[in-house]
Amino acid sequence: MADAPRLYAAKVLVVDDLEENLLLMQGLLARPSLQVLTAASAAQAVELLAQHEVALALLDVQMPGVDGIELAERMRSSACTVHVPIIFMTGDAAALSRTFQGYEAGAVDFLIKPVHPRVLESKVKVFVELYQQRQLLSERNVELERLLGLNELMAQALREAHGQAVHEAHTDELTGVWNRRHIMQLGATTLSDRRREAQPLSLAILDLDHFKAINDLHGHPAGDAVLRAFCTHVRGKVRPGHMLGRIGGEEFLLLMPGTQLVDAENVLDRVHRTLEPHTDVAYTFSAGLAQAAAGELLPDVIKRADIALYEAKRAGRDCSVTSSTPL
């Protein structure tokens, strides 16, 4: 079975300048779920309205000083009480001539004293139940907003986790650059895009010289640090849009979209000239450079760059060699 709706305690304000009328109304309306607030004047009513949220206001029309209609007008001018339903009560039939004025002041009903208890209870019950339904709806809306907020937080966390997982799947764990699989995918995609746009694509294979000696002499942690420092250095010297990936132990692929061969040579020259030892561990690199020819596939471009790399190694290392573009 579904849980029964929560029952909100409600408050009703009764304003009358006669004490006996207030006591009578308290006796008629009092019940566990309903609190009756009483005021003998408009001033007392205003104080109570400032302190309590009421489901209904029962106002005596004839009161000394500020009467019920004037009080209603004041309630309608306040943001806190503008929506409080108002029922006017009067023991003077002549006061019914002010009915139109009362409705203009925001009244929802007029009752003639003495009010029959059942009539009073039924009318009050309607507005109390409306108030309780509004409170329940408000609570549900708050809960819904809370749940929507939680759902958005969870969705954001999932998006971030997915993004992190994708990044980790594409990233070399040691150096933070793209891993072999992803840099190859980027190369194939870039070459296809550049072919459509008729723009050049140069690429280079970079290999650290005598890296095994660094590991043997300084230890593998130092060698790992050199690899990370080298990647940071390269990424700091290439142009925006150039992409670096690790394709082997100490071997890297540098993609340079939109870069002619002569400009790519200048990029590598800048990387060579500015390379400094990492924590007193001096190291160099050799590179083979190639530019994709029309209709050439990525593996073929990489093969030419790889051949140029071996030429750089045979030439004494710490240099770059450019592959001639096939006819």
CSV table of C-alpha atoms in Angstrom, one decimal:
chain,number,residue,atom,x,y,z
A,1,MET,CA,0.0,0.0,0.0
A,2,ALA,CA,1.2,3.6,-0.7
A,3,ASP,CA,2.0,5.7,2.2
A,4,ALA,CA,-0.7,8.2,3.2
A,5,PRO,CA,0.0,11.8,2.3
A,6,ARG,CA,1.7,13.8,5.0
A,7,LEU,CA,-0.7,16.0,6.9
A,8,TYR,CA,0.6,19.5,7.5
A,9,ALA,CA,-0.5,21.4,10.6
A,10,ALA,CA,-2.3,24.5,9.5
A,11,LYS,CA,-3.0,27.9,11.2
A,12,VAL,CA,-6.1,30.0,10.9
A,13,LEU,CA,-6.2,33.6,12.0
A,14,VAL,CA,-9.4,34.9,13.6
A,15,VAL,CA,-9.7,38.7,14.1
A,16,ASP,CA,-12.5,40.1,16.2
A,17,ASP,CA,-12.7,42.9,18.7
A,18,LEU,CA,-15.0,40.9,21.0
A,19,GLU,CA,-13.3,38.4,23.3
A,20,GLU,CA,-16.3,36.1,23.5
A,21,ASN,CA,-16.4,35.8,19.7
A,22,LEU,CA,-12.7,34.8,19.7
A,23,LEU,CA,-13.2,32.1,22.4
A,24,LEU,CA,-16.2,30.8,20.5
A,25,MET,CA,-14.2,30.5,17.3
A,26,GLN,CA,-11.4,28.8,19.1
A,27,GLY,CA,-13.8,26.2,20.5
A,28,LEU,CA,-15.4,25.6,17.1
A,29,LEU,CA,-12.3,25.2,15.1
A,30,ALA,CA,-9.7,23.8,17.4
A,31,ARG,CA,-8.4,20.3,16.4
A,32,PRO,CA,-5.0,18.5,16.5
A,33,SER,CA,-4.1,19.5,12.9
A,34,LEU,CA,-5.3,23.1,13.2
A,35,GLN,CA,-4.0,25.9,15.3
A,36,VAL,CA,-6.3,28.9,15.8
A,37,LEU,CA,-4.6,32.3,16.2
A,38,THR,CA,-6.7,35.1,17.6
A,39,ALA,CA,-6.3,38.9,17.4
A,40,ALA,CA,-8.5,41.5,19.0
A,41,SER,CA,-7.4,44.3,16.6
A,42,ALA,CA,-5.8,44.9,13.3
A,43,ALA,CA,-2.5,45.8,14.9
A,44,GLN,CA,-2.4,42.4,16.7
A,45,ALA,CA,-3.3,40.7,13.5
A,46,VAL,CA,-0.5,42.3,11.6
A,47,GLU,CA,2.0,41.1,14.3
A,48,LEU,CA,0.7,37.6,14.1
A,49,LEU,CA,0.8,37.6,10.3
A,50,ALA,CA,4.4,38.7,10.5
A,51,GLN,CA,5.2,35.7,12.7
A,52,HIS,CA,3.1,32.9,11.3
A,53,GLU,CA,2.1,31.5,7.9
A,54,VAL,CA,-1.7,31.1,7.9
A,55,ALA,CA,-4.0,29.0,5.7
A,56,LEU,CA,-7.0,31.4,6.1
A,57,ALA,CA,-7.9,34.7,7.8
A,58,LEU,CA,-11.4,35.2,9.3
A,59,LEU,CA,-11.9,38.9,9.7
A,60,ASP,CA,-14.6,40.8,11.5
A,61,VAL,CA,-15.8,43.6,9.3
A,62,GLN,CA,-16.8,46.0,12.1
A,63,MET,CA,-13.9,46.8,14.4
A,64,PRO,CA,-12.9,50.1,16.0
A,65,GLY,CA,-10.0,51.9,14.4
A,66,VAL,CA,-8.9,49.8,11.5
A,67,ASP,CA,-11.8,47.6,10.4
A,68,GLY,CA,-11.7,44.2,8.6
A,69,ILE,CA,-11.8,45.6,5.1
A,70,GLU,CA,-8.9,48.0,5.8
A,71,LEU,CA,-6.9,45.1,7.3
A,72,ALA,CA,-7.6,43.0,4.2
A,73,GLU,CA,-6.3,45.8,2.0
A,74,ARG,CA,-3.1,46.0,4.1
A,75,MET,CA,-2.8,42.2,3.7
A,76,ARG,CA,-3.1,42.4,0.0
A,77,SER,CA,-0.4,45.1,-0.2
A,78,SER,CA,2.1,42.8,1.6
A,79,ALA,CA,4.1,40.2,-0.3
A,80,CYS,CA,3.9,37.9,2.8
A,81,THR,CA,0.1,37.9,3.0
A,82,VAL,CA,-1.1,38.7,-0.5
A,83,HIS,CA,-2.2,35.2,-1.1
A,84,VAL,CA,-3.8,34.4,2.2
A,85,PRO,CA,-7.6,33.7,1.6
A,86,ILE,CA,-9.9,36.0,3.6
A,87,ILE,CA,-13.4,35.4,4.8
A,88,PHE,CA,-15.3,38.3,6.2
A,89,MET,CA,-17.7,37.9,9.1
A,90,THR,CA,-20.3,40.5,10.1
A,91,GLY,CA,-23.2,40.6,12.5
A,92,ASP,CA,-24.6,43.7,10.9
A,93,ALA,CA,-26.8,43.0,7.9
A,94,ALA,CA,-26.2,46.6,6.8
A,95,ALA,CA,-22.5,45.7,6.4
A,96,LEU,CA,-23.5,43.5,3.5
A,97,SER,CA,-23.7,46.7,1.5
A,98,ARG,CA,-19.9,46.7,1.6
A,99,THR,CA,-19.7,43.3,0.0
A,100,PHE,CA,-18.4,44.6,-3.3
A,101,GLN,CA,-15.7,46.6,-1.5
A,102,GLY,CA,-14.8,43.5,0.5
A,103,TYR,CA,-14.4,41.4,-2.6
A,104,GLU,CA,-12.2,44.1,-4.1
A,105,ALA,CA,-10.1,43.9,-0.9
A,106,GLY,CA,-9.5,40.2,-1.6
A,107,ALA,CA,-12.3,38.4,0.2
A,108,VAL,CA,-13.3,34.9,-0.9
A,109,ASP,CA,-16.5,34.8,1.1
A,110,PHE,CA,-18.9,36.7,3.5
A,111,LEU,CA,-20.4,35.0,6.6
A,112,ILE,CA,-23.3,36.4,8.7
A,113,LYS,CA,-23.0,36.0,12.5
A,114,PRO,CA,-23.9,33.9,14.2
A,115,VAL,CA,-22.3,31.5,11.8
A,116,HIS,CA,-23.7,28.0,11.9
A,117,PRO,CA,-20.9,25.7,13.2
A,118,ARG,CA,-21.1,23.2,10.3
A,119,VAL,CA,-21.1,26.0,7.7
A,120,LEU,CA,-18.0,27.5,9.4
A,121,GLU,CA,-16.2,24.1,9.7
A,122,SER,CA,-16.9,23.2,6.1
A,123,LYS,CA,-15.6,26.5,4.7
A,124,VAL,CA,-12.5,26.5,6.9
A,125,LYS,CA,-11.9,22.9,6.0
A,126,VAL,CA,-11.8,23.7,2.3
A,127,PHE,CA,-9.1,26.3,2.7
A,128,VAL,CA,-7.1,24.3,5.2
A,129,GLU,CA,-7.0,21.3,2.8
A,130,LEU,CA,-6.0,23.6,-0.1
A,131,TYR,CA,-3.2,24.9,2.1
A,132,GLN,CA,-2.1,21.4,3.0
A,133,GLN,CA,-2.1,20.4,-0.6
A,134,ARG,CA,0.0,23.4,-1.6
A,135,GLN,CA,2.5,22.6,1.2
A,136,LEU,CA,2.7,18.9,0.1
A,137,LEU,CA,3.2,20.0,-3.5
A,138,SER,CA,5.8,22.5,-2.5
A,139,GLU,CA,7.6,19.8,-0.5
A,140,ARG,CA,7.5,17.4,-3.5
A,141,ASN,CA,8.8,20.2,-5.8
A,142,VAL,CA,11.7,20.8,-3.4
A,143,GLU,CA,12.4,17.1,-3.3
A,144,LEU,CA,12.1,16.9,-7.0
A,145,GLU,CA,14.5,19.7,-7.4
A,146,ARG,CA,16.9,18.0,-5.0
A,147,LEU,CA,16.6,14.7,-6.9
A,148,LEU,CA,17.2,16.5,-10.2
A,149,GLY,CA,20.2,18.2,-8.7
A,150,LEU,CA,21.5,14.9,-7.6
A,151,ASN,CA,20.9,13.4,-11.0
A,152,GLU,CA,22.8,16.2,-12.6
A,153,LEU,CA,25.7,15.7,-10.2
A,154,MET,CA,25.7,12.0,-10.9
A,155,ALA,CA,25.5,12.7,-14.7
A,156,GLN,CA,28.3,15.2,-14.4
A,157,ALA,CA,30.4,12.7,-12.4
A,158,LEU,CA,29.7,10.0,-15.1
A,159,ARG,CA,30.7,12.4,-17.9
A,160,GLU,CA,33.9,13.3,-16.1
A,161,ALA,CA,34.6,9.7,-15.3
A,162,HIS,CA,33.9,8.8,-19.0
A,163,GLY,CA,36.1,11.6,-20.2
A,164,GLN,CA,38.9,10.6,-17.8
A,165,ALA,CA,38.6,6.9,-18.9
A,166,VAL,CA,38.7,8.0,-22.6
A,167,HIS,CA,41.7,10.2,-21.9
A,168,GLU,CA,43.5,7.4,-20.0
A,169,ALA,CA,42.7,5.0,-22.8
A,170,HIS,CA,44.4,7.4,-25.3
A,171,THR,CA,47.3,8.5,-23.1
A,172,ASP,CA,50.7,7.0,-22.4
A,173,GLU,CA,50.7,6.5,-18.7
A,174,LEU,CA,54.4,7.3,-18.2
A,175,THR,CA,54.8,10.5,-20.2
A,176,GLY,CA,51.3,11.9,-20.6
A,177,VAL,CA,51.4,12.2,-24.4
A,178,TRP,CA,49.2,10.2,-26.7
A,179,ASN,CA,49.8,6.4,-26.8
A,180,ARG,CA,50.8,4.5,-29.9
A,181,ARG,CA,47.3,3.4,-30.9
A,182,HIS,CA,45.8,6.9,-30.5
A,183,ILE,CA,48.6,8.8,-32.2
A,184,MET,CA,48.3,6.4,-35.2
A,185,GLN,CA,44.5,7.1,-35.3
A,186,LEU,CA,45.1,10.8,-35.2
A,187,GLY,CA,47.7,10.5,-37.9
A,188,ALA,CA,45.3,8.6,-40.2
A,189,THR,CA,42.5,11.0,-39.5
A,190,THR,CA,44.7,14.1,-40.0
A,191,LEU,CA,46.1,12.8,-43.2
A,192,SER,CA,42.6,12.1,-44.6
A,193,ASP,CA,41.4,15.6,-43.5
A,194,ARG,CA,44.5,17.3,-44.9
A,195,ARG,CA,44.1,15.5,-48.2
A,196,ARG,CA,40.5,16.7,-48.5
A,197,GLU,CA,41.6,20.3,-47.6
A,198,ALA,CA,44.7,20.0,-49.8
A,199,GLN,CA,47.0,21.1,-46.9
A,200,PRO,CA,50.4,19.6,-46.1
A,201,LEU,CA,51.1,17.1,-43.3
A,202,SER,CA,54.7,16.7,-42.1
A,203,LEU,CA,55.6,14.1,-39.4
A,204,ALA,CA,58.7,13.1,-37.6
A,205,ILE,CA,59.9,10.1,-35.7
A,206,LEU,CA,62.0,11.1,-32.7
A,207,ASP,CA,64.3,8.7,-30.8
A,208,LEU,CA,66.4,9.4,-27.8
A,209,ASP,CA,70.1,8.6,-28.3
A,210,HIS,CA,71.8,5.9,-26.2
A,211,PHE,CA,68.8,5.7,-23.9
A,212,LYS,CA,69.8,2.3,-22.6
A,213,ALA,CA,73.0,3.8,-21.3
A,214,ILE,CA,71.0,6.4,-19.4
A,215,ASN,CA,69.0,3.6,-17.7
A,216,ASP,CA,72.1,1.6,-17.0
A,217,LEU,CA,74.1,4.5,-15.6
A,218,HIS,CA,71.4,6.4,-13.7
A,219,GLY,CA,68.7,3.8,-13.2
A,220,HIS,CA,65.2,3.4,-14.7
A,221,PRO,CA,63.5,6.0,-12.5
A,222,ALA,CA,66.0,8.6,-13.9
A,223,GLY,CA,65.3,7.3,-17.4
A,224,ASP,CA,61.6,7.6,-16.9
A,225,ALA,CA,62.1,11.2,-15.7
A,226,VAL,CA,64.1,12.0,-18.9
A,227,LEU,CA,61.3,10.7,-21.1
A,228,ARG,CA,58.8,12.9,-19.3
A,229,ALA,CA,61.1,15.9,-19.5
A,230,PHE,CA,61.7,15.3,-23.2
A,231,CYS,CA,57.9,15.2,-23.9
A,232,THR,CA,57.4,18.4,-21.9
A,233,HIS,CA,60.2,20.1,-23.8
A,234,VAL,CA,58.9,19.0,-27.2
A,235,ARG,CA,55.3,20.1,-26.5
A,236,GLY,CA,56.6,23.4,-25.3
A,237,LYS,CA,58.5,24.1,-28.6
A,238,VAL,CA,56.1,22.9,-31.3
A,239,ARG,CA,53.2,24.9,-32.7
A,240,PRO,CA,49.5,24.7,-31.5
A,241,GLY,CA,47.9,21.8,-33.3
A,242,HIS,CA,51.0,19.7,-33.5
A,243,MET,CA,50.5,16.3,-31.7
A,244,LEU,CA,53.1,14.1,-30.0
A,245,GLY,CA,52.7,10.4,-29.2
A,246,ARG,CA,54.8,7.7,-27.8
A,247,ILE,CA,55.1,4.8,-30.2
A,248,GLY,CA,57.9,2.8,-28.5
A,249,GLY,CA,60.1,2.7,-25.4
A,250,GLU,CA,62.0,6.0,-26.3
A,251,GLU,CA,60.5,6.6,-29.7
A,252,PHE,CA,57.9,9.2,-30.4
A,253,LEU,CA,55.8,10.3,-33.4
A,254,LEU,CA,55.3,14.1,-33.9
A,255,LEU,CA,52.4,15.0,-36.3
A,256,MET,CA,52.6,18.5,-37.8
A,257,PRO,CA,49.4,19.2,-39.7
A,258,GLY,CA,49.4,22.2,-42.0
A,259,THR,CA,53.2,22.4,-41.9
A,260,GLN,CA,55.5,22.3,-45.0
A,261,LEU,CA,58.7,20.3,-44.8
A,262,VAL,CA,60.9,23.4,-44.5
A,263,ASP,CA,58.9,24.7,-41.5
A,264,ALA,CA,58.9,21.2,-39.9
A,265,GLU,CA,62.7,21.2,-40.2
A,266,ASN,CA,62.7,24.6,-38.3
A,267,VAL,CA,60.5,23.1,-35.6
A,268,LEU,CA,62.9,20.2,-35.1
A,269,ASP,CA,65.9,22.5,-35.2
A,270,ARG,CA,64.3,24.6,-32.4
A,271,VAL,CA,63.7,21.5,-30.3
A,272,HIS,CA,67.4,20.4,-30.8
A,273,ARG,CA,68.9,23.8,-30.0
A,274,THR,CA,66.9,24.3,-26.8
A,275,LEU,CA,67.2,20.8,-25.3
A,276,GLU,CA,68.9,20.9,-21.9
A,277,PRO,CA,70.0,18.2,-19.4
A,278,HIS,CA,67.4,17.0,-17.0
A,279,THR,CA,68.7,17.1,-13.4
A,280,ASP,CA,72.3,16.8,-14.7
A,281,VAL,CA,71.4,13.9,-17.0
A,282,ALA,CA,72.4,15.1,-20.5
A,283,TYR,CA,70.7,13.5,-23.5
A,284,THR,CA,70.1,14.1,-27.1
A,285,PHE,CA,67.7,12.7,-29.8
A,286,SER,CA,67.7,11.9,-33.5
A,287,ALA,CA,64.8,12.4,-35.8
A,288,GLY,CA,63.6,11.4,-39.2
A,289,LEU,CA,61.3,13.8,-41.0
A,290,ALA,CA,58.9,13.3,-43.9
A,291,GLN,CA,56.0,15.1,-45.6
A,292,ALA,CA,53.1,13.1,-47.0
A,293,ALA,CA,52.9,13.0,-50.7
A,294,ALA,CA,49.6,13.1,-52.7
A,295,GLY,CA,47.8,9.8,-52.2
A,296,GLU,CA,50.4,8.4,-49.8
A,297,LEU,CA,49.2,6.4,-46.9
A,298,LEU,CA,50.2,7.0,-43.3
A,299,PRO,CA,52.3,3.8,-43.0
A,300,ASP,CA,54.3,4.7,-46.1
A,301,VAL,CA,55.0,8.2,-44.7
A,302,ILE,CA,56.1,6.8,-41.4
A,303,LYS,CA,58.3,4.2,-43.1
A,304,ARG,CA,60.1,7.0,-45.0
A,305,ALA,CA,60.5,9.0,-41.7
A,306,ASP,CA,61.8,5.8,-40.0
A,307,ILE,CA,64.5,5.3,-42.8
A,308,ALA,CA,65.5,9.0,-42.4
A,309,LEU,CA,65.8,8.4,-38.6
A,310,TYR,CA,68.3,5.6,-39.2
A,311,GLU,CA,70.2,7.8,-41.5
A,312,ALA,CA,70.4,10.4,-38.6
A,313,LYS,CA,71.7,7.6,-36.3
A,314,ARG,CA,74.4,6.6,-38.8
A,315,ALA,CA,75.3,10.3,-39.2
A,316,GLY,CA,76.3,10.5,-35.6
A,317,ARG,CA,73.0,11.1,-33.8
A,318,ASP,CA,71.8,14.4,-32.2
A,319,CYS,CA,70.5,15.5,-35.6
A,320,SER,CA,67.5,15.3,-37.9
A,321,VAL,CA,67.4,14.0,-41.5
A,322,THR,CA,64.6,14.8,-43.9
A,323,SER,CA,63.2,12.2,-46.3
A,324,SER,CA,62.9,13.3,-49.9
A,325,THR,CA,59.3,13.4,-51.1
A,326,PRO,CA,58.5,10.6,-53.6
A,327,LEU,CA,57.6,11.7,-57.1
